[in-house]
């Protein structure tokens, strides 16, 4: 039962759509939507208990920048949960770049383990759980049900079966800061201004 849920999206059109469909929750003060980038979030330090990122991280320009921002906006010991699909290895990166037009522009060029390493630069206890078995088979079944048996999206399941991609959940916690290091951080911040 969160007191407030804040949605963030880079697209003004998506934010406008969200506000339209969730006007009553917004009026009740339970929901808010904000335009912003994952790598530069318009939120105060230590202002959230949880950060959830669902099927967006494959498009982020910088996972390290995202990880730093998450660490900055989470309260000490706060939790990140991020779900998305990524290549499992270099061969998977090559396959995605060969099969999907412009994937090299808007899709991650990092493997699942690269992403874990990048998240670990700013977060602690980074864990990965594969849920590809459920996601890709479910997507394939749904595409069949709606008459898209020959649609290009069926390629995802084939890439998964060849162990070139997977769909994973990352979980991590924000570092717990001691009072002394927090005071030093505040002094550093004040000295910049």
C-alpha positions as a printed Julia matrix, in Angstrom:
193×3 Matrix{Float64}:
  0.0     0.0     0.0
  2.38    2.76   -1.13
  1.5     6.3    -0.1
  2.52    7.64   -3.52
  3.56    6.15   -6.85
  5.46    8.4    -9.26
  5.65    7.47  -12.94
  8.55    8.77  -15.04
  8.74    8.75  -18.84
 10.82   10.61  -21.4
  7.8    11.01  -23.72
  5.42   13.95  -23.09
  2.76   12.06  -25.07
  3.0     9.04  -22.77
  2.8    11.27  -19.69
 -0.28   13.03  -21.1
 -1.92    9.66  -21.84
 -1.14    8.39  -18.33
 -2.58   11.54  -16.74
 -5.74   11.19  -18.82
 -6.37    7.57  -17.81
 -5.45    7.98  -14.14
 -7.06   11.31  -13.26
 -8.88    9.97  -10.18
 -5.7     8.49   -8.64
 -3.86   11.74   -9.35
 -6.65   13.78   -7.72
 -6.51   11.49   -4.68
 -2.77   12.22   -4.32
 -1.79    8.57   -4.8
 -0.24    8.89   -8.24
  1.9    11.44  -10.04
  3.52   11.45  -13.49
  6.69   13.32  -14.42
  8.59   13.85  -17.66
 12.25   12.96  -17.36
 15.15   10.75  -18.38
 16.29    7.64  -16.56
 19.86    8.92  -16.6
 18.96   12.32  -15.11
 15.87   12.04  -12.92
 14.15   15.21  -11.7
 13.88   14.02   -8.1
 15.51   14.99   -4.82
 18.16   12.82   -3.23
 16.95    9.98   -1.0
 13.3    10.59   -1.86
 12.12    7.05   -2.75
 11.91    3.68   -1.02
 11.66    1.69   -4.27
 12.44    2.16   -7.95
 10.8    -0.1   -10.52
 11.89   -0.14  -14.15
  9.8    -2.36  -16.42
 10.97   -3.14  -19.96
 12.71    0.19  -20.52
 16.36   -0.39  -19.61
 17.19   -1.95  -22.97
 16.77    1.58  -24.38
 18.75    3.52  -21.75
 21.76    5.34  -23.16
 23.82    4.58  -20.04
 23.15    1.94  -17.4
 25.94    3.37  -15.19
 24.27    6.81  -15.28
 20.89    5.2   -14.52
 22.45    3.23  -11.66
 23.97    6.4   -10.16
 20.63    8.18  -10.4
 18.8     5.29   -8.75
 21.38    5.22   -5.95
 20.99    8.99   -5.55
 17.17    9.06   -5.35
 16.76    5.93   -3.22
 16.84    6.13    0.54
 19.72    4.12    2.05
 18.81    0.45    1.79
 16.12    1.22   -0.8
 15.46   -1.31   -3.51
 15.7    -1.32   -7.3
 13.78   -3.89   -9.33
 14.44   -3.75  -13.07
 13.02   -6.12  -15.68
 13.93   -6.23  -19.34
 15.49   -8.31  -22.08
 19.17   -8.27  -22.98
 21.61  -10.3   -25.03
 23.25  -13.15  -23.14
 26.57  -12.91  -25.0
 28.41  -11.17  -27.87
 26.75  -13.5   -30.39
 23.37  -12.31  -29.09
 24.37   -8.67  -29.59
 25.43   -9.47  -33.17
 22.17  -11.33  -33.84
 20.0    -8.47  -32.55
 21.94   -5.94  -34.62
 21.59   -8.12  -37.72
 17.88   -8.94  -37.33
 16.29   -5.78  -35.93
 16.54   -2.57  -37.96
 18.32    0.2   -36.01
 18.75   -2.01  -32.93
 22.28   -0.59  -32.56
 20.68    2.86  -32.08
 17.9     2.06  -29.61
 18.83   -1.29  -28.09
 21.38   -2.26  -25.47
 24.79   -3.32  -26.73
 25.55   -4.89  -23.35
 25.1    -8.45  -22.16
 23.16   -9.44  -19.06
 26.39   -9.77  -17.08
 27.65   -6.4   -18.38
 24.47   -4.81  -17.03
 24.99   -6.51  -13.65
 28.54   -5.14  -13.48
 27.36   -1.63  -14.41
 24.58   -1.69  -11.8
 27.11   -2.88   -9.21
 29.12    0.32   -9.66
 26.47    2.28   -7.69
 24.24   -0.36   -6.11
 24.8    -3.29   -3.74
 23.66   -6.92   -3.68
 22.83   -7.01   -7.4
 20.97  -10.23   -8.19
 19.68  -11.59  -11.51
 16.77  -13.96  -12.04
 15.88  -15.34  -15.46
 12.18  -15.29  -16.3
 12.68  -15.82  -20.04
 11.04  -19.24  -20.01
  7.76  -17.65  -18.94
  8.03  -14.42  -20.95
  9.06  -15.71  -24.37
  6.79  -18.76  -24.42
  3.91  -16.6   -23.18
  4.56  -13.98  -25.86
  4.7   -16.64  -28.57
  1.44  -18.21  -27.38
 -0.27  -14.82  -27.25
  0.95  -13.92  -30.78
 -0.48  -17.22  -32.04
 -3.83  -16.52  -30.35
 -4.21  -13.11  -31.98
 -3.3   -14.38  -35.45
  0.3   -13.18  -35.62
  1.91  -16.59  -36.19
  4.11  -15.15  -38.94
  4.75  -11.74  -37.39
  8.39  -10.68  -36.86
  7.95  -10.58  -33.06
  8.1   -14.39  -33.11
 11.86  -13.96  -33.54
 12.27  -13.22  -29.79
 11.35  -16.77  -28.81
 13.75  -18.2   -31.37
 16.58  -16.01  -30.07
 15.8   -17.14  -26.53
 15.77  -20.82  -27.56
 19.25  -20.33  -29.04
 20.4   -18.72  -25.75
 21.13  -15.41  -27.48
 18.76  -13.31  -25.33
 16.97  -13.65  -22.03
 14.4   -11.74  -20.05
 15.62  -11.07  -16.53
 14.77   -9.38  -13.25
 17.58   -7.44  -11.6
 17.28   -6.63   -7.91
 19.68   -4.35   -6.04
 19.81   -2.22   -2.93
 21.03    1.32   -2.42
 24.15    1.55   -0.27
 23.55    2.3     3.4
 25.43    5.48    4.18
 27.0     6.08    7.6
 26.32    9.37    9.39
 29.96   10.35    8.95
 30.01    9.76    5.18
 26.62   11.51    4.86
 28.05   14.57    6.64
 31.1    14.51    4.33
 28.81   14.27    1.3
 26.77   17.25    2.55
 29.96   19.28    3.11
 31.15   18.43   -0.42
 27.79   19.52   -1.8
 27.85   22.83    0.1
 31.43   23.59   -0.96
 30.43   23.43   -4.64
 28.14   26.42   -4.14
